[in-house]
Coordinates of C-alpha atoms in Angstrom, one line a residue:
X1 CA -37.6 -17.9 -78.5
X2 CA -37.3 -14.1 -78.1
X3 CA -33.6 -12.9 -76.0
X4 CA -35.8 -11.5 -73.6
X5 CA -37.3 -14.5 -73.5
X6 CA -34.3 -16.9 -73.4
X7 CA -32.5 -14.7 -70.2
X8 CA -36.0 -15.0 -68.7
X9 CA -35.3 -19.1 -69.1
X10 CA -31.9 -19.0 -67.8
X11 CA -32.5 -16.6 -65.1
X12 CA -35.4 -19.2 -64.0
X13 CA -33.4 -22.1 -63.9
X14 CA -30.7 -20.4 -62.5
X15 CA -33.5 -19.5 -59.6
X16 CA -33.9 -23.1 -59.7
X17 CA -30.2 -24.4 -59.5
X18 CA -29.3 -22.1 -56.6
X19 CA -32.5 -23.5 -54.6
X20 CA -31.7 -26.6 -54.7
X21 CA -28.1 -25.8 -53.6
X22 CA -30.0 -24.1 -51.1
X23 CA -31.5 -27.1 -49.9
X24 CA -28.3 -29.4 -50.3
X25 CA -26.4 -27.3 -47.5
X26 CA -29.6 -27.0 -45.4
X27 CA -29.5 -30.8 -45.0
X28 CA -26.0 -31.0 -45.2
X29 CA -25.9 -28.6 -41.7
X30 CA -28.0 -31.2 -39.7
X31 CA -26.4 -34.3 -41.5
X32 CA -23.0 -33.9 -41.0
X33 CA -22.7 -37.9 -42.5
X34 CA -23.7 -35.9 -45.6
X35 CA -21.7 -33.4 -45.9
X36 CA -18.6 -35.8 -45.3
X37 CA -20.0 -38.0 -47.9
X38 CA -19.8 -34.9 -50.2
X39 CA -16.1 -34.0 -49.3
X40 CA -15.0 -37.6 -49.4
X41 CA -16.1 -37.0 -53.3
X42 CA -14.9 -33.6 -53.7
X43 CA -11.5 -35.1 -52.6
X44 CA -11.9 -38.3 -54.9
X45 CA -12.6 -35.7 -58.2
X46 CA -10.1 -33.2 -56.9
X47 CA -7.4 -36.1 -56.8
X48 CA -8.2 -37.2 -60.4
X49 CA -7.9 -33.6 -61.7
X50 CA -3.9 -32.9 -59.9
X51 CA -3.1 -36.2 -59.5
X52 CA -2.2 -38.4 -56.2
X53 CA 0.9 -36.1 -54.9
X54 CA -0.2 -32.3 -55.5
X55 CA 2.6 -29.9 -54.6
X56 CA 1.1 -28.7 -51.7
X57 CA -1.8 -29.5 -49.4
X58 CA -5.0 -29.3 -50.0
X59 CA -8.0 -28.3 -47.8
X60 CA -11.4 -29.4 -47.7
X61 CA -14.1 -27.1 -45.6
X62 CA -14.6 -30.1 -43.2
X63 CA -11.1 -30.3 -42.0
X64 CA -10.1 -33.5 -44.3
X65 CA -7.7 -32.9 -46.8
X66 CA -4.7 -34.4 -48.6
X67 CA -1.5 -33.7 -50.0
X68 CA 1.9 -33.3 -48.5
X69 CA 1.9 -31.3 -45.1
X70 CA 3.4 -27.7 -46.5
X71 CA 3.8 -24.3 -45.5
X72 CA 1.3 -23.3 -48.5
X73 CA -2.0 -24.8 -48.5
X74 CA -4.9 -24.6 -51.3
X75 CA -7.9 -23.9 -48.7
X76 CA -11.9 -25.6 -50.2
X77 CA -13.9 -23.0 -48.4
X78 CA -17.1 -24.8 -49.9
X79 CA -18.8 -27.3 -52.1
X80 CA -19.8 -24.2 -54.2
X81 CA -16.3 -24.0 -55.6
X82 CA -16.9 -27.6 -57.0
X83 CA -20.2 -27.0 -59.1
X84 CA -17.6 -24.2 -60.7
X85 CA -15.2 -27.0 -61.7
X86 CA -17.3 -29.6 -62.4
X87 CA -18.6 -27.3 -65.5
X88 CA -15.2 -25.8 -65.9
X89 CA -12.1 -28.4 -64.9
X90 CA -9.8 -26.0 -66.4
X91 CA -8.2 -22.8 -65.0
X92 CA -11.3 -20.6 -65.5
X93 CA -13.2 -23.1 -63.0
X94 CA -10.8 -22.7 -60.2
X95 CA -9.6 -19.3 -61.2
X96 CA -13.9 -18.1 -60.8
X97 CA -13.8 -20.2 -57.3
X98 CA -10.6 -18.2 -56.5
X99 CA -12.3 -15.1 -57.0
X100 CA -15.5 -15.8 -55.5
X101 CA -13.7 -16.7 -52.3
X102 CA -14.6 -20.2 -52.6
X103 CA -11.0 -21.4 -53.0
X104 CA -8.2 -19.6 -51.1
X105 CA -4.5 -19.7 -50.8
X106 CA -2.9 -19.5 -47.6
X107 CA 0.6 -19.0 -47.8
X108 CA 2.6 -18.4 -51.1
X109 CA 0.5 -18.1 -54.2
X110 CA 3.9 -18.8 -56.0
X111 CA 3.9 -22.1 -54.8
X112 CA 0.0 -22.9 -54.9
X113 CA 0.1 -22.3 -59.0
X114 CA 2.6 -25.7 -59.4
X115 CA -1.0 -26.6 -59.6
X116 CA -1.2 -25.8 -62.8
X117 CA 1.3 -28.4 -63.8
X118 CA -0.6 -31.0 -62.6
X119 CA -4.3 -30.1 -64.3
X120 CA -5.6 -32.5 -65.9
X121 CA -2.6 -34.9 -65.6
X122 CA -4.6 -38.2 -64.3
X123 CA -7.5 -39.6 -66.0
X124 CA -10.8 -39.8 -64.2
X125 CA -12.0 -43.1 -62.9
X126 CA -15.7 -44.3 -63.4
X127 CA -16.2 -44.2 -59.3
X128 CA -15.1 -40.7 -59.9
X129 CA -17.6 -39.8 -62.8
X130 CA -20.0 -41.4 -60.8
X131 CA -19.1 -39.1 -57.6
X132 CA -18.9 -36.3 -60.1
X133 CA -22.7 -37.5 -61.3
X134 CA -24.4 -37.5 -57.6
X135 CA -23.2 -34.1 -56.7
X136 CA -25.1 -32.5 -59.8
X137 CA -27.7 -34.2 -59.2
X138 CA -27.3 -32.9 -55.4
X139 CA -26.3 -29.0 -56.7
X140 CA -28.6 -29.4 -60.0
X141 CA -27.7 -29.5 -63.5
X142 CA -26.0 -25.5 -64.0
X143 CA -23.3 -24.0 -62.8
X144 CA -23.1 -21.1 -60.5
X145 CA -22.9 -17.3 -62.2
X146 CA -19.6 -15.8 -62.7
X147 CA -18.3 -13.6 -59.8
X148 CA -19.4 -9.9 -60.6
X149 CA -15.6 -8.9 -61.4
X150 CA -15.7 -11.1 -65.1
X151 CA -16.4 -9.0 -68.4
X152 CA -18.7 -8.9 -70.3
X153 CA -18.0 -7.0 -73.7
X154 CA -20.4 -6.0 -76.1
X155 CA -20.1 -4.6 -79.7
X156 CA -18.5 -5.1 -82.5
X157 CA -14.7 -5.9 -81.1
X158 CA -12.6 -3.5 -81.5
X159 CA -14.9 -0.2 -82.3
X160 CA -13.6 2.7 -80.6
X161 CA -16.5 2.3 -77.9
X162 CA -16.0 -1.2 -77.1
X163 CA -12.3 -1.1 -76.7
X164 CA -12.8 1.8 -74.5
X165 CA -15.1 -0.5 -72.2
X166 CA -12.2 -2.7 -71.9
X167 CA -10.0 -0.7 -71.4
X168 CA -11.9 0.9 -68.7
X169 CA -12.8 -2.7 -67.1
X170 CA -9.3 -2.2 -66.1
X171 CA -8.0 0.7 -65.9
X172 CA -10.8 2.8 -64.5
X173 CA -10.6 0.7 -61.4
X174 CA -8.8 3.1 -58.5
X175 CA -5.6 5.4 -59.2
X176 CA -5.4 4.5 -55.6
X177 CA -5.6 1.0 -55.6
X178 CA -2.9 1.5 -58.8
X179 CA -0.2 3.1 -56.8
X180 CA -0.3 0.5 -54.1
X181 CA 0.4 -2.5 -56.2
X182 CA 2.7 -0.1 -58.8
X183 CA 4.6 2.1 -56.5
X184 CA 5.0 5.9 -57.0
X185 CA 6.2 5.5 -60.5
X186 CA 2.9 4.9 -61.4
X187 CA 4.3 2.6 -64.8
X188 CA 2.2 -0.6 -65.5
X189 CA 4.4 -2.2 -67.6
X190 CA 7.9 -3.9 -67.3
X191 CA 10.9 -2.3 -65.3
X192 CA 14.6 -2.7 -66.1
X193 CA 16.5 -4.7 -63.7
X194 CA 20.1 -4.0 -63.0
X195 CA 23.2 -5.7 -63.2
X196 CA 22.7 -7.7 -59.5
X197 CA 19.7 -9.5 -61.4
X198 CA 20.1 -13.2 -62.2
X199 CA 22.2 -14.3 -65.2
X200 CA 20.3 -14.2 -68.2
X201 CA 18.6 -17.7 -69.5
X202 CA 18.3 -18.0 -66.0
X203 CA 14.2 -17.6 -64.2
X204 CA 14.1 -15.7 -61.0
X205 CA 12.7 -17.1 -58.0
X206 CA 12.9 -17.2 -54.1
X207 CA 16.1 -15.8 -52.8
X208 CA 17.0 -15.1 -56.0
X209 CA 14.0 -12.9 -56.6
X210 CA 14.3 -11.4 -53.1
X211 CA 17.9 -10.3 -53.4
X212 CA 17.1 -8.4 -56.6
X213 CA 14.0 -6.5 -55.2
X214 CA 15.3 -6.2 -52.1
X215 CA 13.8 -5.8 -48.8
X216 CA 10.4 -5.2 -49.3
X217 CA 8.5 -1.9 -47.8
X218 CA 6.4 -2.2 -45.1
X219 CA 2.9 -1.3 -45.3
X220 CA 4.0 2.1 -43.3
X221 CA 7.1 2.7 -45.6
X222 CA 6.8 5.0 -48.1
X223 CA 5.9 3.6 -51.7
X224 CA 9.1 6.0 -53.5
X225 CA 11.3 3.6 -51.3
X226 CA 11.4 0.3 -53.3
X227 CA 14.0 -0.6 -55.9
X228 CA 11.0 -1.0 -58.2
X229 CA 10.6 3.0 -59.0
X230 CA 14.5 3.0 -59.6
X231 CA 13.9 -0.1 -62.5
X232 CA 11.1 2.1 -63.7
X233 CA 12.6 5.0 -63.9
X234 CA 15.9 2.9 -65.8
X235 CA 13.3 1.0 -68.4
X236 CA 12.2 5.1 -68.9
X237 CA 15.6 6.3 -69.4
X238 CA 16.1 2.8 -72.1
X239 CA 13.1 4.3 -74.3
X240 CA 14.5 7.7 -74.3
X241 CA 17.8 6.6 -75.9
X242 CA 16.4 4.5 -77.7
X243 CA 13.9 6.9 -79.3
X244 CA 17.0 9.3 -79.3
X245 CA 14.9 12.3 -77.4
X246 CA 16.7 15.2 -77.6
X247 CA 15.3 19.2 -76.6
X248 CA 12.9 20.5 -78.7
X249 CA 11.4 17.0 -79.9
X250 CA 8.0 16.3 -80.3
X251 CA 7.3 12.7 -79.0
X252 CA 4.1 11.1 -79.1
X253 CA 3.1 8.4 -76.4
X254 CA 0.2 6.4 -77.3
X255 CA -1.4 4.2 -74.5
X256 CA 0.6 7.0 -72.1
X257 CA -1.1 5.4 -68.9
X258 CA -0.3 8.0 -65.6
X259 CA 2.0 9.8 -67.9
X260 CA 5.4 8.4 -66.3
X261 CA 7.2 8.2 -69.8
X262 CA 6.1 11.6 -70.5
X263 CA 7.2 13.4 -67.5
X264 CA 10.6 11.5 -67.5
X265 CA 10.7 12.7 -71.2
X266 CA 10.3 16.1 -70.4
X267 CA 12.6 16.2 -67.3
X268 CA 15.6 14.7 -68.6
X269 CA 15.7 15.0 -72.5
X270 CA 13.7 18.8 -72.7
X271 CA 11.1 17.3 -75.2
X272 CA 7.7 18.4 -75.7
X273 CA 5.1 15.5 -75.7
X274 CA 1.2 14.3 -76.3
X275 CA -0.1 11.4 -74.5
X276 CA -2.7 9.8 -75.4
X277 CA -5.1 7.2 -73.3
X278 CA -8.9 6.3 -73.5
X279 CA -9.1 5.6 -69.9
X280 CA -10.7 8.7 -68.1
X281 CA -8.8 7.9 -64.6
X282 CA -5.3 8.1 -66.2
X283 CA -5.8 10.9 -68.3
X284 CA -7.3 13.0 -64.9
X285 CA -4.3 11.7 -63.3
X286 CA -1.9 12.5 -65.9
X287 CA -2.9 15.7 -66.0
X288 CA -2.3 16.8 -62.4
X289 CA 0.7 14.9 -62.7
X290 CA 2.2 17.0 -65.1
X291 CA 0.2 20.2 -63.5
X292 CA 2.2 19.6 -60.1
X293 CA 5.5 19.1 -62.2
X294 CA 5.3 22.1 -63.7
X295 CA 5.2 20.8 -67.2
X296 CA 1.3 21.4 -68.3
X297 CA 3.2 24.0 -71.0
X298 CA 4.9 21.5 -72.8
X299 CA 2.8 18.2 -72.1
X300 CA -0.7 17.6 -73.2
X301 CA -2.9 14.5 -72.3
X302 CA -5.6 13.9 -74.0
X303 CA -8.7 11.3 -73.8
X304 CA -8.5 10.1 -77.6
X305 CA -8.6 7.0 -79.8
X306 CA -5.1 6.2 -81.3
X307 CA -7.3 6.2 -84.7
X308 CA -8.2 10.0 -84.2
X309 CA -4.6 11.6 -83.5
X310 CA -4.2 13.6 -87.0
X311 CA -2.1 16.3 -85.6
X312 CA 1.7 15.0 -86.6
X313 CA 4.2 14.8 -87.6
X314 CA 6.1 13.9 -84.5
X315 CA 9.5 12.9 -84.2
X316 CA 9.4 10.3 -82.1
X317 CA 6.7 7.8 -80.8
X318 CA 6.5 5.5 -78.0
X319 CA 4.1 2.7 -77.8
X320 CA 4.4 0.9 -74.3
X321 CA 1.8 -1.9 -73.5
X322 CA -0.5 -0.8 -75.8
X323 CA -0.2 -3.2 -78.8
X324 CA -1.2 -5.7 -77.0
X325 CA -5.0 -3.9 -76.8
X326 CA -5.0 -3.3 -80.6
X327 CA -6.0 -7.1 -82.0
X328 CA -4.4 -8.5 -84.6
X329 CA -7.1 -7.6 -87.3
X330 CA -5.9 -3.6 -86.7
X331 CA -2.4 -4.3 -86.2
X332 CA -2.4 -3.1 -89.7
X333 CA -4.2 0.5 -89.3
X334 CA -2.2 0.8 -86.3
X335 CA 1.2 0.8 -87.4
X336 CA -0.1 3.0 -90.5
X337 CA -1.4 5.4 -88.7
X338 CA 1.9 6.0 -86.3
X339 CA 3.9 5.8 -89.5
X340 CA 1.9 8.5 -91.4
X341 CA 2.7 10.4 -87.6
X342 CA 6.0 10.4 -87.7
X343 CA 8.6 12.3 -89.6
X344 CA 11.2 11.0 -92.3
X345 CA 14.1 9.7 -89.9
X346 CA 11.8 9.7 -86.8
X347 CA 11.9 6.5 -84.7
X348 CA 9.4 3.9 -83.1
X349 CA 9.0 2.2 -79.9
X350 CA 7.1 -0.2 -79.6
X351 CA 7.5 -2.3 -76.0
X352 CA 4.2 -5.1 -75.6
X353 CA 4.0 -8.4 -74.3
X354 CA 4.2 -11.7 -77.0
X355 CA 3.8 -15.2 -77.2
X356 CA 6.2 -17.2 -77.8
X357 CA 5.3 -18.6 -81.5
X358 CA 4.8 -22.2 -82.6
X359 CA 1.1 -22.6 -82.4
X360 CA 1.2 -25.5 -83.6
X361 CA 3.2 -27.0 -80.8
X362 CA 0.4 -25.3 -78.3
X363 CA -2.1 -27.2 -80.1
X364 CA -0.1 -30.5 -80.0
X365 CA 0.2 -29.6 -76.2
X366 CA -3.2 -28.7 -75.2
X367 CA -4.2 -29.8 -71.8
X368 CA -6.4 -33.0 -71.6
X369 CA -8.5 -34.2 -68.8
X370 CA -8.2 -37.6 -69.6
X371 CA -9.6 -38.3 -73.2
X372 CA -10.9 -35.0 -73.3
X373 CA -9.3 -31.5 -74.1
X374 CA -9.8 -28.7 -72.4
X375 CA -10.2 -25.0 -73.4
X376 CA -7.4 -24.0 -74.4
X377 CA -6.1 -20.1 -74.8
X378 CA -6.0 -17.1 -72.3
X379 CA -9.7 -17.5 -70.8
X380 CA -8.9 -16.3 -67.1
X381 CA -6.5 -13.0 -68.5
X382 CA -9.6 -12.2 -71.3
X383 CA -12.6 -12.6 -69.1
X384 CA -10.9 -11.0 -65.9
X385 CA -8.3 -9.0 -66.8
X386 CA -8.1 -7.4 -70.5
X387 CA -10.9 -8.1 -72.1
X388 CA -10.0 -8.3 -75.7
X389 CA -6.8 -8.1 -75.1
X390 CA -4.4 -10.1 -77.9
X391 CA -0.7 -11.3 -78.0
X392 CA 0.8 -11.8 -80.8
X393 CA 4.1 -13.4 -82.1
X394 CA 7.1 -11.0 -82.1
X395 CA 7.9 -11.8 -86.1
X396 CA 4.4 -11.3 -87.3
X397 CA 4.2 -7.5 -85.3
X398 CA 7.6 -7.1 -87.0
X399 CA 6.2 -8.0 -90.5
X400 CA 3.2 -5.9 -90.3
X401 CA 5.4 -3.1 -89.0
X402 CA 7.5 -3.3 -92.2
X403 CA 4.9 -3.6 -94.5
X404 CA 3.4 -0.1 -93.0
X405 CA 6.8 1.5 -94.3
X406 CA 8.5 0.9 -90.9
X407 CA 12.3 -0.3 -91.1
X408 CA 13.1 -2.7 -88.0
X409 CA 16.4 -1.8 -86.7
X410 CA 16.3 -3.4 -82.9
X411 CA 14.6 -6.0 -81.5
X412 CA 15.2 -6.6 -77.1
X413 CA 13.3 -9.2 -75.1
X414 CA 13.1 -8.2 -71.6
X415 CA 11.2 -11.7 -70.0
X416 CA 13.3 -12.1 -67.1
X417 CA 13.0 -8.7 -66.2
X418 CA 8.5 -8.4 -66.7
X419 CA 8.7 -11.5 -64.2
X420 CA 10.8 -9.7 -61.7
X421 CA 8.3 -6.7 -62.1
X422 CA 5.7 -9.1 -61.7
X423 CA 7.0 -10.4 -58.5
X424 CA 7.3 -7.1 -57.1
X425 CA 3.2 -5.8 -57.9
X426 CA 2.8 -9.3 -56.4
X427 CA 4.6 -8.3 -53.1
X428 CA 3.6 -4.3 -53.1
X429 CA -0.4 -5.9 -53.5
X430 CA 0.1 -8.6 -50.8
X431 CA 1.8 -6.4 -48.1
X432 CA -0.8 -3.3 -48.8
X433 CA -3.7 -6.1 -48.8
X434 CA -6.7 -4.4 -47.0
X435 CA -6.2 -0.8 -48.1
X436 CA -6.2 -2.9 -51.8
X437 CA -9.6 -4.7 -51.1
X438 CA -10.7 -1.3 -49.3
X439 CA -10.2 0.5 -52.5
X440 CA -11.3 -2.1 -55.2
X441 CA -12.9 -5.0 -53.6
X442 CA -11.8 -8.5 -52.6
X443 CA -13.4 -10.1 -55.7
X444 CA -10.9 -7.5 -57.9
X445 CA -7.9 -7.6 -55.2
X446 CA -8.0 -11.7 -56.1
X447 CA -8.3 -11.2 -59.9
X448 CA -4.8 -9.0 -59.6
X449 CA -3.3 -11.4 -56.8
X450 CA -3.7 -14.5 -59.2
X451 CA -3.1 -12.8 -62.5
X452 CA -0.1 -11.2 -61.5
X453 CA 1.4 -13.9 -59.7
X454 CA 0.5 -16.7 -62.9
X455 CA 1.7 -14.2 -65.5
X456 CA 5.5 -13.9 -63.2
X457 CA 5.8 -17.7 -63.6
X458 CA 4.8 -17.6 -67.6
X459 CA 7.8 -15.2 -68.2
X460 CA 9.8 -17.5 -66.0
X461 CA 9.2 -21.0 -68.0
X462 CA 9.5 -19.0 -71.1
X463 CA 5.7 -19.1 -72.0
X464 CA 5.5 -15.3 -72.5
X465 CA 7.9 -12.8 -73.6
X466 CA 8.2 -9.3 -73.9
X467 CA 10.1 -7.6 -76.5
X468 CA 11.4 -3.7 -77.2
X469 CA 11.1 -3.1 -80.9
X470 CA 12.8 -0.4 -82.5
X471 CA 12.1 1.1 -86.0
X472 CA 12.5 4.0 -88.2
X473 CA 10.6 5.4 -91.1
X474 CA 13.7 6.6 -93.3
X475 CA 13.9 9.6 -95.1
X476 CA 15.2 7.8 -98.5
X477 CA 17.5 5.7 -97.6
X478 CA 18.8 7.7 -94.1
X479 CA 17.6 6.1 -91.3
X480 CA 18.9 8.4 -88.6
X481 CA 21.0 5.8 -86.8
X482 CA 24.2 5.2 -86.0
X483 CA 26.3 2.6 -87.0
X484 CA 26.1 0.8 -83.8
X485 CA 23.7 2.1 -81.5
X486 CA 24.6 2.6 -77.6
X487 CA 22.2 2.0 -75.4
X488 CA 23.2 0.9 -72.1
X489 CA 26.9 2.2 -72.9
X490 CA 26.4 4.4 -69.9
X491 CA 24.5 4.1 -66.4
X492 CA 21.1 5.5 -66.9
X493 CA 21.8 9.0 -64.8
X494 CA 24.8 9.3 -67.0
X495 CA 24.1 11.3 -70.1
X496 CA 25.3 9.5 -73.6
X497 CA 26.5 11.7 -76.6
X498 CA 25.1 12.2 -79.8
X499 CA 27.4 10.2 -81.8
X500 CA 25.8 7.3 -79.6
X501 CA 22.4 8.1 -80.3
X502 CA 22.7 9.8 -83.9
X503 CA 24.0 9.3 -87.1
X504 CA 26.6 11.7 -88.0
X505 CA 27.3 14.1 -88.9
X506 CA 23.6 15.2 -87.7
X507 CA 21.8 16.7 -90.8
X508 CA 18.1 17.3 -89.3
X509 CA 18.6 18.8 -85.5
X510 CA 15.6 20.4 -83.9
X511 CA 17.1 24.0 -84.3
X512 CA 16.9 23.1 -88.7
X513 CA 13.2 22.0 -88.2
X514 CA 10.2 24.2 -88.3
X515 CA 8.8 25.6 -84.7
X516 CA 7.0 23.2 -82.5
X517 CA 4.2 25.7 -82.5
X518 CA 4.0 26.4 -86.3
X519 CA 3.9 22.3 -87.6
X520 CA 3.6 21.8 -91.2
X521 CA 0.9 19.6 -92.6
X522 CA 0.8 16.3 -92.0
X523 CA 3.4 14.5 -95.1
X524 CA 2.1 12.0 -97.4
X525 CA 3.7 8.7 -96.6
X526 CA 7.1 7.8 -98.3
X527 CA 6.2 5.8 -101.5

């Protein structure tokens, strides 16, 4: 059978399927015995999948329900949300039902995702298979399509045009839509949290959580008011002495996003910068960004591939929340290509999102329904939220870093502070709500609410972290650095001195370098 003829198959039966769910809720209107019959099951399967005592109530569309009597409450809309389960028990099941407005959450999502705990935790009784039996035979034998918000990639994974898709399945949404959940930093990726945070080891949550954010702006508050675009502008201000930005650098950000890093750059170290992004909304954005700062003379943006910069060397580069779109089969000609970039004694950055290690352990610990596993892996995050997107273990970026010349010289994981980041998108999408679903769509809106919110609680239990790792290519055997680097010797609107930054005494200043306007040809790599 052809493809064309094969969609023409599945598109028929499809056709098929939604009649006769068509014809189940037809009946099920003028039998209401019926459509209690079908919610007594729902409730039976629904019971086997989280177990007898859920964490918080939940809902069935005909007013039954079960579960402790709490302030949240996991709302069934409609027995559509159960054909989606049925064929997927797993998170992508309910996380599709989420989406499609078929499940809801009224109250905290915080609390609703304890779910998760409880997933396949109970095995399924016969009487329940049998339930489970009748109502495919009442909805018919496929599930319901994806909601329209799930990608759908195509190509050969990761060729320049289909990692620019993904990209743009996210990025290209609304800068709108970004600066409500962000703020007016405009910086997706984790903040730095001061010292009123919780004590380290320690997860953030409720009061906890609300004392370090602080009150929360209302929807007619200004955006620059939350404590969120003071941690952004501090985790800014971390790169920069780390990268040890000084006037008359050349600093490279790839994955530059809005351009926030750049701009703070510029302002408060005097460097000159590239950015580079392959999503056409940021780059627009960027632009008049650093237009209406004044800066367009010593800030470029560009819409490139990280594979096609050739213009170095650069002094220093930044890599923030971009690794994590590379895939571990280019991790290699990534970090080769930012080494060849950079000078002799020039530093790295590079700030993404890993997993924890011990996949063996995962696999050991791989959610069961009963006998049965279920899928395991990311399949909500890759289908609806980076498509293609791949963490990887901390000590395997490090060892491919090394083994492209790089020197490691600091490693920093900042998981307590990504969750309280997280926390705060959460809050800045949920109070902004309708002007988020007015710029992006309620199917989208949900994707964010529910990704957001899970990924807070991963960095909480530990099941994510997010690491800052600093290296150098040396110039023989000079790294650059000082003994014992600084970093957060000072407040972040104090300035630190060279010796903090530098090795001494300092042998390559910007004023011994060639000018910024006249580079010399790209060197060969160090042997």
């Amino acid at each position: 059978m052809s493809q064309c003829d094969d969609a023409m198959s599945r598109t028929a039966e499809s056709r098929t399927d939604v009649s006769r769910y068509t014809a189940y809720r037809n009946a099920a209107y003028r039998n209401a015995a019926l459509d209690t019959a079908v919610a007594r099951t729902v409730a039976d399967i629904l019971n086997s999948l989280v177990g007898p005592k859920p964490p918080v109530r939940i809902q069935l569309w005909d007013g039954s329900g079960f579960g402790p009597q709490s302030a949240t409450q996991v709302v069934v809309r409609t027995p559509e949300a159960m054909r989606r389960v049925l064929f997927r028990p797993d998170e992508l099941g309910f996380a599709r039902a989420y989406v499609a407005g078929e499940i809801d959450v009224e109250g905290d999502i915080f609390d609703a995702l304890e779910l998760r705990h409880h997933l396949g935790s109970a095995r399924p009784t016969r009487a329940v298979l049998r339930g489970a039996a009748a109502l495919l035979r009442q909805f018919g034998p496929l599930p319901p399509p994806p909601p329209a918000d799930e990608a759908r990639p195509r190509g050969r994974r990761h060729s320049r045009q289909r990692d620019a898709d993904a990209i743009a399945h996210h990025y290209d949404l609304s800068n709108a839509f970004y600066r409500l959940v962000l703020g007016a930093s405009m910086t997706y990726s984790c903040a730095l949290w001061g010292a009123s945070g919780p004590e380290p080891d320690t997860a953030p949550s409720g009061p906890e959580v609300d004392a370090v954010l602080g009150a929360a702006a209302s929807n007619t508050a200004p955006l620059d008011a939350a404590p969120l675009d003071a941690a952004q502008e501090a985790k800014h201000e971390l790169v920069c002495r780390k990268l040890g930005l000084r006037a008359g650098m050349r600093m490279l950000d790839v994955g530059c996003g809005w351009g926030s890093l750049l701009l703070h750059a510029a302002r408060h170290h005097g460097v000159e910068g590239v950015g580079v992004t392959v999503s056409r909304e940021q780059a627009d954005l960027a632009r008049r960004r650093i237009a209406d700062a004044g800066l367009a003379d010593r800030l470029e943006i560009r819409l490139q591939d990280y594979r096609d910069v050739a213009d170095g060397p650069f002094d220093a580069i930044s890599s923030v929340g971009m690794v994590e779109h590379v895939g571990a089969a280019m991790l290699p000609v990534y970090f080769r290509n930012l080494f060849n970039l950079l000078r002799p004694a020039g530093r790295l950055l590079n700030h993404g999102i890993a997993f924890p290690g011990d996949p063996a352990g995962q696999a050991r610990n791989r959610p069961r329904l009963g006998p049965l596993p279920l899928p395991a892996g990311r399949d909500f995050v890759a289908r609806y939220v980076f498509p293609d997107g791949e963490l990887h273990e901390v000590g395997a970026v490090v060892s491919v870093m090394q083994a492209a010349g790089f020197e490691l010289r600091h490693v920093e994981n900042l998981r307590e502070h990504y969750a309280l980041t997280l926390r705060a998108w959460v809050r800045n999408l949920e109070e902004r709500w309708e002007a988020a679903v007015a710029e992006v769509g309620e199917g989208r809106a949900r994707v964010w609410r529910l990704y957001m919110a899970g990924s807070a609680l991963m960095f909480e239990a530990g099941q994510a972290q997010i690491h800052q790792v600093l290296a150098v290519r040396r110039a023989g055997g000079r790294a650059g650095m000082p003994l014992r680097p600084l970093f957060d010797s000072q407040p972040y609107n104090s300035p630190l001195h060279d010796s903090q930054l530098y090795d001494s005494p300092l042998s390559d200043t910007p004023s011994q370098r060639p000018s910024l306007r006249s580079r010399p040809a790209r060197p060969a790599p160090d042997g």
